[in-house]
Tab-separated table of C-alpha atoms in Angstrom:
chain	number	residue	atom	x	y	z
K	28	MET	CA	0.000	0.000	0.000
K	29	SER	CA	1.113	3.559	-0.650
K	30	GLY	CA	1.228	4.628	2.989
K	31	THR	CA	3.133	1.722	4.525
K	32	PRO	CA	5.541	3.379	7.010
K	33	GLY	CA	9.167	3.343	5.876
K	34	SER	CA	8.343	1.826	2.498
K	35	PHE	CA	9.666	2.754	-0.928
K	36	ALA	CA	6.070	3.408	-1.972
K	37	ARG	CA	5.554	6.006	0.727
K	38	SER	CA	8.825	7.732	-0.160
K	39	VAL	CA	7.703	8.101	-3.776
K	40	LEU	CA	4.484	9.830	-2.762
K	41	ALA	CA	6.046	11.892	0.016
K	42	ASP	CA	9.315	12.910	-1.676
K	43	ARG	CA	9.381	12.232	-5.415
K	44	HIS	CA	5.962	13.620	-6.316
K	45	PRO	CA	6.319	16.996	-4.523
K	46	ALA	CA	9.743	17.481	-6.152
K	47	LEU	CA	8.284	16.657	-9.547
K	48	ILE	CA	5.416	19.135	-9.154
K	49	ARG	CA	7.960	21.870	-8.400
K	50	GLN	CA	10.122	20.867	-11.357
K	51	VAL	CA	7.182	20.931	-13.759
K	52	ALA	CA	5.989	24.280	-12.412
K	53	ASP	CA	9.473	25.718	-12.992
K	54	ALA	CA	9.853	24.231	-16.471
K	55	PHE	CA	7.045	26.272	-18.111
K	56	PRO	CA	5.581	29.759	-17.791
K	57	TYR	CA	2.214	28.337	-16.826
K	58	PRO	CA	-0.549	30.894	-16.201
K	59	PRO	CA	-2.215	31.305	-12.785
K	60	GLU	CA	-4.914	28.687	-13.450
K	61	GLN	CA	-2.362	25.928	-13.996
K	62	ARG	CA	-0.228	27.083	-11.082
K	63	ARG	CA	-3.208	27.003	-8.740
K	64	ALA	CA	-4.031	23.499	-9.947
K	65	LEU	CA	-0.457	22.331	-9.341
K	66	ASP	CA	-0.461	23.866	-5.853
K	67	ALA	CA	-3.769	22.152	-5.093
K	68	LEU	CA	-2.393	18.795	-6.268
K	69	ALA	CA	0.689	19.266	-4.080
K	70	GLU	CA	-1.502	20.022	-1.063
K	71	GLU	CA	-3.797	17.102	-1.748
K	72	THR	CA	-0.945	14.607	-2.105
K	73	ALA	CA	1.231	15.914	0.744
K	74	ALA	CA	2.449	13.365	3.252
K	75	PRO	CA	0.656	13.190	6.609
K	76	ALA	CA	2.512	14.922	9.432
K	77	SER	CA	3.061	11.653	11.238
K	78	ALA	CA	5.385	9.122	9.593
K	79	ASP	CA	2.971	6.275	10.251
K	80	ALA	CA	-0.308	8.061	9.433
K	81	THR	CA	-2.265	7.364	6.255
K	82	SER	CA	-5.124	9.826	6.647
K	83	GLY	CA	-5.256	12.995	4.603
K	84	PRO	CA	-7.290	14.916	2.047
K	85	PRO	CA	-9.429	12.670	-0.134
K	86	ILE	CA	-8.217	11.817	-3.625
K	87	GLY	CA	-9.688	14.298	-6.083
K	88	PRO	CA	-11.466	13.617	-9.370
K	89	LEU	CA	-10.254	14.006	-12.924
K	90	SER	CA	-11.202	17.158	-14.777
K	91	THR	CA	-14.494	16.981	-16.625
K	92	HIS	CA	-13.055	19.267	-19.326
K	93	THR	CA	-11.693	16.458	-21.460
K	94	GLY	CA	-11.690	18.380	-24.742
K	95	THR	CA	-12.260	15.427	-27.066
K	96	ASP	CA	-14.277	12.235	-27.197
K	97	SER	CA	-11.070	10.220	-26.775
K	98	ARG	CA	-10.313	12.008	-23.501
K	99	ALA	CA	-13.865	11.416	-22.333
K	100	ASP	CA	-13.210	7.738	-23.021
K	101	ASP	CA	-10.063	8.044	-20.924
K	102	VAL	CA	-12.048	9.418	-17.978
K	103	ARG	CA	-14.471	6.511	-18.294
K	104	ARG	CA	-11.584	4.048	-18.367
K	105	TRP	CA	-10.150	5.536	-15.188
K	106	ALA	CA	-13.518	5.094	-13.522
K	107	GLU	CA	-13.310	1.410	-14.433
K	108	TRP	CA	-9.671	1.266	-13.319
K	109	GLY	CA	-10.492	2.243	-9.743
K	110	ALA	CA	-11.431	5.926	-9.636
K	111	GLU	CA	-14.989	5.101	-8.602
K	112	ALA	CA	-13.671	3.030	-5.702
K	113	TYR	CA	-11.037	5.464	-4.415
K	114	VAL	CA	-11.754	9.038	-5.499
K	115	GLY	CA	-13.391	11.045	-2.710
K	116	ARG	CA	-13.302	8.003	-0.418
K	117	ALA	CA	-9.651	7.540	0.523
K	118	SER	CA	-6.411	9.484	0.822
K	119	TRP	CA	-3.419	8.925	-1.442
K	120	TYR	CA	-1.784	6.935	1.355
K	121	GLU	CA	-4.662	4.457	1.714
K	122	VAL	CA	-4.692	2.908	-1.772
K	123	PRO	CA	-2.445	0.475	-3.682
K	124	PHE	CA	0.871	2.011	-4.688
K	125	LEU	CA	0.629	1.174	-8.389
K	126	TRP	CA	-2.775	2.836	-8.575
K	127	ALA	CA	-1.742	5.942	-6.619
K	128	GLU	CA	1.457	6.458	-8.604
K	129	SER	CA	-0.295	6.086	-11.957
K	130	TYR	CA	-3.253	8.287	-11.015
K	131	PHE	CA	-0.870	11.001	-9.807
K	132	TYR	CA	0.572	11.386	-13.309
K	133	ARG	CA	-2.891	11.498	-14.847
K	134	ARG	CA	-3.895	14.223	-12.379
K	135	LEU	CA	-0.666	16.126	-13.085
K	136	LEU	CA	-1.557	16.235	-16.784
K	137	ASP	CA	-4.986	17.540	-15.837
K	138	ALA	CA	-3.430	20.260	-13.680
K	139	VAL	CA	-1.266	21.636	-16.502
K	140	GLY	CA	-4.110	21.564	-19.031
K	141	TYR	CA	-2.682	18.784	-21.180
K	142	PHE	CA	-6.117	17.462	-22.078
K	143	GLY	CA	-7.570	20.912	-22.744
K	144	PRO	CA	-9.466	22.630	-24.070
K	145	GLY	CA	-7.070	25.549	-24.226
K	146	PRO	CA	-3.662	26.611	-25.502
K	147	TRP	CA	-1.772	24.139	-23.269
K	148	GLN	CA	-3.564	21.142	-24.713
K	149	GLY	CA	-1.089	18.482	-25.787
K	150	VAL	CA	1.982	20.255	-24.384
K	151	ASP	CA	4.167	17.577	-22.752
K	152	PRO	CA	5.126	18.885	-19.279
K	153	PHE	CA	8.170	16.624	-19.255
K	154	ALA	CA	9.497	17.670	-22.669
K	155	PRO	CA	12.309	19.949	-21.371
K	156	PHE	CA	13.767	17.089	-19.331
K	157	LYS	CA	13.550	14.643	-22.231
K	158	ARG	CA	14.968	17.135	-24.722
K	159	ALA	CA	17.952	18.020	-22.546
K	160	GLU	CA	18.838	14.366	-22.149
K	161	LEU	CA	18.428	13.571	-25.837
K	162	THR	CA	20.719	16.424	-26.880
K	163	GLY	CA	23.294	15.732	-24.170
K	164	PRO	CA	26.896	14.737	-24.886
K	165	GLU	CA	26.473	11.210	-23.512
K	166	VAL	CA	23.968	10.381	-26.257
K	167	ALA	CA	26.375	11.750	-28.854
K	168	ASP	CA	29.217	9.637	-27.450
K	169	GLU	CA	27.107	6.488	-27.379
K	170	LEU	CA	25.902	6.940	-30.940
K	171	ALA	CA	29.459	7.567	-32.114
K	172	ALA	CA	30.528	4.358	-30.371
K	173	LEU	CA	28.150	2.339	-32.551
K	174	ASP	CA	30.825	2.140	-35.243
K	175	ALA	CA	32.867	-0.046	-32.888
K	176	LEU	CA	30.244	-2.795	-33.257
K	177	ASP	CA	31.842	-3.645	-36.578
K	178	ASP	CA	34.957	-4.797	-34.715
K	179	LEU	CA	33.041	-7.358	-32.634
K	180	ALA	CA	32.327	-10.990	-33.408
K	181	PRO	CA	28.619	-11.666	-34.116
K	182	ASP	CA	27.933	-13.199	-30.680
K	183	ASP	CA	29.660	-10.304	-28.941
K	184	ARG	CA	27.696	-7.864	-31.068
K	185	ASP	CA	24.448	-9.539	-30.002
K	186	ARG	CA	25.458	-9.308	-26.376
K	187	ALA	CA	26.568	-5.686	-26.636
K	188	VAL	CA	23.329	-4.525	-28.259
K	189	LEU	CA	21.157	-6.401	-25.760
K	190	GLN	CA	23.122	-5.101	-22.791
K	191	GLY	CA	22.966	-1.593	-24.198
K	192	ALA	CA	19.179	-1.827	-24.044
K	193	LEU	CA	19.353	-3.276	-20.543
K	194	TRP	CA	21.657	-0.686	-18.988
K	195	GLY	CA	19.922	2.110	-20.841
K	196	ASN	CA	17.135	1.592	-18.295
K	197	ARG	CA	19.286	3.477	-15.803
K	198	ALA	CA	18.490	6.660	-17.732
K	199	ASP	CA	15.230	7.314	-15.862
K	200	LEU	CA	14.510	11.008	-15.322
K	201	GLY	CA	11.825	10.464	-12.696
K	202	PHE	CA	14.147	8.271	-10.668
K	203	ARG	CA	16.922	10.848	-10.868
K	204	ILE	CA	14.643	13.654	-9.694
K	205	SER	CA	13.664	11.665	-6.617
K	206	ALA	CA	17.314	10.775	-5.956
K	207	ASN	CA	18.371	14.442	-6.014
K	208	GLY	CA	19.747	13.764	-9.453
K	209	PRO	CA	20.367	16.230	-12.270
K	210	THR	CA	17.505	18.153	-13.768
K	211	ALA	CA	17.213	19.302	-17.345
K	212	HIS	CA	19.474	22.241	-16.578
K	213	GLY	CA	22.059	20.207	-14.710
K	214	SER	CA	21.279	21.388	-11.185
K	215	THR	CA	20.070	19.208	-8.352
K	216	ALA	CA	16.384	18.557	-7.783
K	217	ASN	CA	15.609	19.818	-4.316
K	218	ALA	CA	12.891	21.507	-2.374
K	219	SER	CA	14.282	24.974	-2.834
K	220	SER	CA	14.991	24.779	-6.552
K	221	THR	CA	13.645	27.790	-8.408
K	222	LYS	CA	15.481	27.566	-11.720
K	223	ALA	CA	13.612	26.719	-14.880
K	224	PRO	CA	15.091	23.760	-16.791
K	225	SER	CA	16.732	24.863	-20.001
K	226	ALA	CA	16.467	22.657	-23.060
K	227	GLU	CA	18.842	24.871	-25.027
K	228	ALA	CA	21.922	24.509	-22.844
K	229	PRO	CA	22.059	20.988	-21.371
K	230	THR	CA	25.158	20.059	-19.413
K	231	ALA	CA	26.962	16.757	-19.263
K	232	GLU	CA	25.267	16.129	-15.929
K	233	ALA	CA	21.835	16.514	-17.453
K	234	SER	CA	22.143	13.252	-19.312
K	235	SER	CA	24.136	11.206	-16.842
K	236	PRO	CA	22.672	7.945	-15.471
K	237	ASN	CA	20.848	8.176	-12.162
K	238	ALA	CA	22.826	9.887	-9.469
K	239	SER	CA	22.257	7.289	-6.770
K	240	SER	CA	23.746	4.425	-8.738
K	241	THR	CA	27.131	3.218	-7.562
K	242	ASN	CA	28.324	2.340	-11.043
K	243	THR	CA	26.989	4.713	-13.658
K	244	SER	CA	29.701	5.076	-16.250
K	245	SER	CA	28.619	5.535	-19.834
K	246	ALA	CA	30.041	2.115	-20.608
K	247	HIS	CA	26.944	0.593	-19.067
K	248	ALA	CA	24.620	2.565	-21.321
K	249	SER	CA	26.631	2.186	-24.496
K	250	PRO	CA	25.668	-0.703	-26.782
K	251	THR	CA	29.330	-1.290	-27.539
K	252	HIS	CA	30.281	-2.078	-23.960
K	253	ALA	CA	29.017	-4.950	-21.860
K	254	PRO	CA	28.880	-4.926	-18.046
K	255	PRO	CA	29.677	-7.934	-15.854
K	256	SER	CA	27.277	-10.870	-16.108
K	257	THR	CA	27.914	-12.946	-12.989
K	258	PRO	CA	25.635	-12.832	-9.924
K	259	SER	CA	28.467	-11.256	-7.901
K	260	ASP	CA	28.370	-8.179	-10.114
K	261	ASP	CA	25.649	-5.712	-11.042
K	262	LEU	CA	23.779	-8.136	-13.311
K	263	LEU	CA	21.963	-10.358	-10.828
K	264	ALA	CA	20.304	-12.709	-13.314
K	265	ASP	CA	21.196	-13.218	-16.958
K	266	ASP	CA	18.996	-15.362	-19.219
K	267	SER	CA	20.321	-13.736	-22.393
K	268	ALA	CA	21.316	-17.063	-23.932
K	269	ALA	CA	17.738	-18.325	-23.641
K	270	LEU	CA	16.484	-15.231	-25.472
K	271	TRP	CA	18.796	-15.790	-28.435
K	272	ARG	CA	18.060	-19.538	-28.538
K	273	HIS	CA	14.345	-18.866	-28.589
K	274	LEU	CA	14.555	-16.452	-31.504
K	275	ALA	CA	16.875	-18.812	-33.396
K	276	ALA	CA	14.340	-21.638	-33.018
K	277	ALA	CA	11.619	-19.732	-34.903
K	278	PRO	CA	11.132	-20.757	-38.553
K	279	PRO	CA	13.086	-18.398	-40.829
K	280	GLY	CA	11.219	-15.220	-41.682
K	281	THR	CA	8.467	-15.713	-39.090
K	282	ALA	CA	9.693	-14.242	-35.801
K	283	ALA	CA	7.591	-11.322	-34.563
K	284	VAL	CA	9.118	-9.370	-31.690
K	285	THR	CA	7.205	-6.939	-29.498
K	286	VAL	CA	9.036	-4.417	-27.327
K	287	ILE	CA	7.098	-2.682	-24.557
K	288	ALA	CA	9.119	0.489	-24.036
K	289	ASP	CA	9.826	2.293	-20.809
K	290	ASN	CA	11.753	5.573	-20.928
K	291	ALA	CA	12.349	7.933	-23.833
K	292	GLY	CA	15.654	9.518	-24.795
K	293	ARG	CA	18.759	7.773	-23.621
K	294	GLU	CA	16.929	4.505	-22.935
K	295	LEU	CA	14.762	4.464	-26.043
K	296	ILE	CA	17.724	4.949	-28.377
K	297	PRO	CA	19.373	1.618	-27.422
K	298	ASP	CA	15.924	-0.014	-27.543
K	299	LEU	CA	15.580	1.164	-31.135
K	300	ILE	CA	19.113	-0.026	-31.874
K	301	LEU	CA	18.171	-3.450	-30.501
K	302	ILE	CA	15.053	-3.544	-32.690
K	303	ASP	CA	17.092	-2.611	-35.746
K	304	HIS	CA	19.640	-5.299	-34.885
K	305	LEU	CA	16.920	-7.947	-34.654
K	306	LEU	CA	15.392	-6.880	-37.967
K	307	HIS	CA	18.692	-6.398	-39.767
K	308	THR	CA	20.123	-9.774	-38.693
K	309	GLY	CA	16.885	-11.631	-39.477
K	310	ARG	CA	16.216	-12.605	-35.846
K	311	ALA	CA	12.902	-10.820	-36.303
K	312	ALA	CA	10.848	-10.499	-39.456
K	313	THR	CA	8.651	-7.823	-37.905
K	314	ALA	CA	8.649	-5.749	-34.747
K	315	VAL	CA	6.063	-3.834	-32.730
K	316	LEU	CA	7.060	-1.075	-30.315
K	317	HIS	CA	4.514	-0.254	-27.610
K	318	VAL	CA	4.704	3.255	-26.118
K	319	LYS	CA	2.461	5.388	-23.915
K	320	PRO	CA	-0.551	7.202	-25.427
K	321	TYR	CA	0.277	10.333	-23.424
K	322	PRO	CA	3.154	11.621	-21.213
K	323	TYR	CA	3.561	9.433	-18.177
K	324	PHE	CA	6.066	8.853	-15.348
K	325	VAL	CA	8.218	11.825	-16.442
K	326	SER	CA	10.264	10.145	-19.159
K	327	ASP	CA	8.091	7.292	-20.433
K	328	ALA	CA	8.195	7.102	-24.218
K	329	THR	CA	5.399	8.380	-26.469
K	330	THR	CA	5.136	8.283	-30.255
K	331	SER	CA	6.618	11.775	-30.550
K	332	ASP	CA	9.569	10.612	-28.466
K	333	VAL	CA	10.126	7.737	-30.899
K	334	VAL	CA	10.269	10.195	-33.794
K	335	ASP	CA	12.632	12.486	-31.858
K	336	CYS	CA	14.942	9.558	-31.140
K	337	LEU	CA	14.910	8.390	-34.747
K	338	ARG	CA	15.870	11.871	-35.889
K	339	ARG	CA	18.625	12.000	-33.264
K	340	ILE	CA	20.032	8.656	-34.422
K	341	GLY	CA	19.898	9.698	-38.057
K	342	GLN	CA	21.704	12.970	-37.356
K	343	ALA	CA	24.649	11.317	-35.603
K	344	PRO	CA	27.956	11.621	-37.453
K	345	GLY	CA	28.877	7.925	-37.340
K	346	ARG	CA	28.165	5.680	-40.314
K	347	ARG	CA	26.457	2.926	-38.332
K	348	ALA	CA	24.165	5.355	-36.496
K	349	ARG	CA	23.053	6.960	-39.762
K	350	GLU	CA	22.431	3.556	-41.330
K	351	THR	CA	20.505	2.409	-38.267
K	352	GLY	CA	18.332	5.512	-38.329
K	353	ALA	CA	17.636	5.128	-42.038
K	354	ARG	CA	16.697	1.448	-41.673
K	355	LEU	CA	14.344	2.147	-38.774
K	356	TRP	CA	12.703	5.042	-40.622
K	357	SER	CA	12.199	2.783	-43.637
K	358	ALA	CA	10.905	-0.075	-41.466
K	359	LEU	CA	8.206	2.206	-40.073
K	360	GLY	CA	7.275	3.275	-43.591
K	361	THR	CA	6.984	-0.301	-44.858
K	362	GLY	CA	5.268	-1.727	-41.767
K	363	ARG	CA	8.090	-4.032	-40.669
K	364	LEU	CA	8.176	-1.875	-37.533
K	365	VAL	CA	4.900	-0.679	-36.056
K	366	VAL	CA	4.360	1.720	-33.153
K	367	ARG	CA	1.383	1.093	-30.888
K	368	ALA	CA	-0.021	3.189	-28.035
K	369	HIS	CA	-2.681	1.081	-26.328
K	370	PRO	CA	-4.700	2.824	-23.575
K	371	PHE	CA	-3.797	0.027	-21.148
K	372	ALA	CA	-0.189	1.215	-21.260
K	373	CYS	CA	-1.229	3.902	-18.746
K	374	ALA	CA	-3.500	1.698	-16.659
K	375	PRO	CA	-2.804	1.481	-12.908
K	376	LEU	CA	-3.198	-2.289	-13.145
K	377	PRO	CA	-0.995	-5.371	-13.552
K	378	TYR	CA	-0.644	-7.013	-16.949
K	379	ALA	CA	-2.680	-9.939	-15.649
K	380	ASP	CA	-5.687	-7.607	-16.047
K	381	MET	CA	-4.927	-6.623	-19.650
K	382	PRO	CA	-7.961	-6.383	-21.968
K	383	ALA	CA	-8.751	-9.084	-24.499
K	384	ASP	CA	-7.557	-7.145	-27.562
K	385	LEU	CA	-4.126	-6.514	-26.064
K	386	ARG	CA	-3.875	-10.110	-24.854
K	387	ALA	CA	-4.653	-11.354	-28.347
K	388	GLU	CA	-2.087	-9.042	-29.929
K	389	LEU	CA	0.705	-9.964	-27.524
K	390	GLY	CA	-0.216	-13.620	-27.879
K	391	ARG	CA	0.832	-13.477	-31.532
K	392	ALA	CA	4.383	-12.404	-30.666
K	393	THR	CA	7.268	-14.824	-30.884
K	394	LEU	CA	8.790	-12.879	-28.000
K	395	THR	CA	7.693	-9.860	-25.960
K	396	VAL	CA	10.460	-7.763	-24.419
K	397	LEU	CA	9.335	-5.681	-21.438
K	398	LYS	CA	11.628	-2.810	-20.548
K	399	GLY	CA	12.096	-1.151	-17.214
K	400	ASP	CA	10.943	-1.103	-13.636
K	401	LEU	CA	7.295	-0.133	-14.022
K	402	ASN	CA	6.678	-2.796	-16.661
K	403	TYR	CA	8.361	-5.325	-14.375
K	404	ARG	CA	6.139	-4.330	-11.461
K	405	ARG	CA	3.050	-4.669	-13.639
K	406	LEU	CA	4.317	-7.976	-15.012
K	407	VAL	CA	4.614	-9.667	-11.605
K	408	GLY	CA	1.613	-7.928	-10.050
K	409	ASP	CA	3.534	-5.286	-8.041
K	410	ARG	CA	3.693	-7.674	-5.094
K	411	LEU	CA	6.456	-8.339	-2.599
K	412	TRP	CA	7.132	-11.890	-3.706
K	413	PRO	CA	9.996	-13.698	-1.990
K	414	PRO	CA	12.945	-12.744	-4.217
K	415	THR	CA	13.767	-16.405	-4.814
K	416	THR	CA	10.343	-17.016	-6.411
K	417	ALA	CA	10.832	-18.492	-9.875
K	418	PHE	CA	10.316	-15.876	-12.590
K	419	SER	CA	7.927	-18.235	-14.388
K	420	LEU	CA	5.518	-18.397	-11.432
K	421	PRO	CA	4.083	-14.835	-11.396
K	422	THR	CA	4.444	-14.467	-15.190
K	423	GLY	CA	2.808	-17.716	-16.317
K	424	TYR	CA	-0.378	-15.921	-17.376
K	425	PHE	CA	1.433	-13.778	-19.956
K	426	PRO	CA	0.196	-14.685	-23.449
K	427	SER	CA	3.601	-14.961	-25.163
K	428	PRO	CA	7.179	-15.938	-24.378
K	429	LEU	CA	8.787	-12.942	-22.734
K	430	ALA	CA	11.988	-11.277	-21.622
K	431	ALA	CA	12.256	-8.629	-18.905
K	432	LEU	CA	15.160	-6.165	-19.156
K	433	ARG	CA	15.149	-4.133	-15.982
K	434	THR	CA	17.325	-2.200	-13.569
K	435	LEU	CA	16.078	-2.378	-9.994
K	436	LYS	CA	14.433	0.855	-8.787
K	437	SER	CA	11.643	-0.547	-6.585
K	438	ASP	CA	11.207	-3.279	-4.011
K	439	VAL	CA	9.644	-5.890	-6.290
K	440	ILE	CA	11.970	-8.661	-7.518
K	441	VAL	CA	11.756	-12.386	-8.307
K	442	GLY	CA	13.991	-14.996	-9.913
K	443	LEU	CA	17.147	-14.583	-7.819
K	444	ASP	CA	19.079	-17.394	-6.171
K	445	ALA	CA	19.264	-17.558	-2.386
K	446	GLY	CA	23.011	-16.942	-2.232
K	447	THR	CA	22.750	-13.735	-4.258
K	448	VAL	CA	19.914	-12.435	-2.079
K	449	ALA	CA	21.810	-13.235	1.124
K	450	ALA	CA	24.920	-11.444	-0.100
K	451	LEU	CA	22.939	-8.391	-1.191
K	452	ASP	CA	21.022	-8.233	2.082
K	453	ALA	CA	24.241	-8.511	4.076
K	454	ASN	CA	25.881	-5.786	2.048
K	455	SER	CA	22.850	-3.529	2.498
K	456	ALA	CA	22.865	-4.107	6.238
K	457	ALA	CA	26.547	-3.193	6.370
K	458	ASN	CA	26.504	-0.016	4.295
K	459	GLY	CA	22.878	1.103	4.444
K	460	ALA	CA	22.370	0.878	0.664
K	461	ALA	CA	18.984	-0.368	-0.518
K	462	TRP	CA	19.939	-2.799	-3.279
K	463	ARG	CA	16.366	-3.221	-4.492
K	464	THR	CA	15.803	0.483	-5.176
K	465	SER	CA	19.196	2.057	-5.896
K	466	GLY	CA	19.206	1.520	-9.672
K	467	THR	CA	22.595	-0.185	-9.372
K	468	TYR	CA	21.543	-3.732	-10.200
K	469	ALA	CA	19.815	-5.277	-13.188
K	470	VAL	CA	18.274	-8.505	-14.476
K	471	VAL	CA	17.666	-10.158	-17.824
K	472	GLN	CA	14.936	-12.716	-17.116
K	473	VAL	CA	13.358	-14.874	-19.798
K	474	ARG	CA	10.384	-17.243	-19.884
K	475	THR	CA	9.997	-19.100	-23.186
K	476	VAL	CA	7.257	-21.634	-22.297
């Protein structure tokens, strides 16, 4: 639950969300109406004075000014997704964490007028943060490093591209804000910050991996460098070989890969590089990329973010980057690569509750790759399973073979061996580091049956 004393969930609501409201308010010259709405949301979601209290102002409703029929449909969906049960009846600290966190972002979009009607309709409140990261020097360095893939043996190239997509998940802007990480203008997110993020003059810090990670060199995010793969290192579980075997077993020209994206910018670029690699090498005949239908969780990818990333790849000076960008652009034009934005992507529910049309679509995939922490939480039901629970147990309902590429930024984790968990727990007890939420560790977990 969101208000469990001392929990990661409570810290997100009490610390991350207020910081984010301030960052968004500083990022745009919003008029008084939007600023009043943001202040009201901050007051409504503020933590109770007592560290163990869960009472507070009741959760407020969505705006009735939806602007279009599609947004009216969205309001109806949220009613079905739990708004009727919680809104006006409970505080933010008395409802499930996944629901509260998701609903917060929907309310934030309401507050800034994203759904209109009005001049701020459709203006992404997180765009300055995404733009600063995408234009940062780390992205330029990583795209330039793509040419080094030509020097690798095919198996090493496979591994490098896959691990680039994995470690790219460290580039999570929302996580960095909550960890006092860099903002779009390179300063630190804190309660007294009054500077407006600048998209025109990003610093090197603005695109660095999350500040709380203990090992955040660009080598981890670059597709041409591979991090350690043994349980004693940052990669706690590695089923990469099973992923490649599964794709190789598909009849030639039939493999259909679906990627459910997480973050835009510095994470989405290596995801797109992975998709191109699968298409270009024939591991996949077709690919589908699922993104969010509207801005969500600060840096979650939308269709416009995909286009921005494709343009960024295509503008890189290196030969391989330009060729990758051109192939991806062509694949979208011919239908070999399709972008989807299903409404359920923003649902505050686990994937076990996915609607029939999405279940049918994913069921046709040879392999579904789920990126990032939020998708992982939704995949396993956002429950505190024992960490040694087999990955196949909470994911058996999923309609296709799947692979989860995720860095750990929340408490939920399964599929680890007992020795690894014991060592991590002992290390955390000794140095006070929370291994489940620091963003330091990662997993590649695969279920093919």
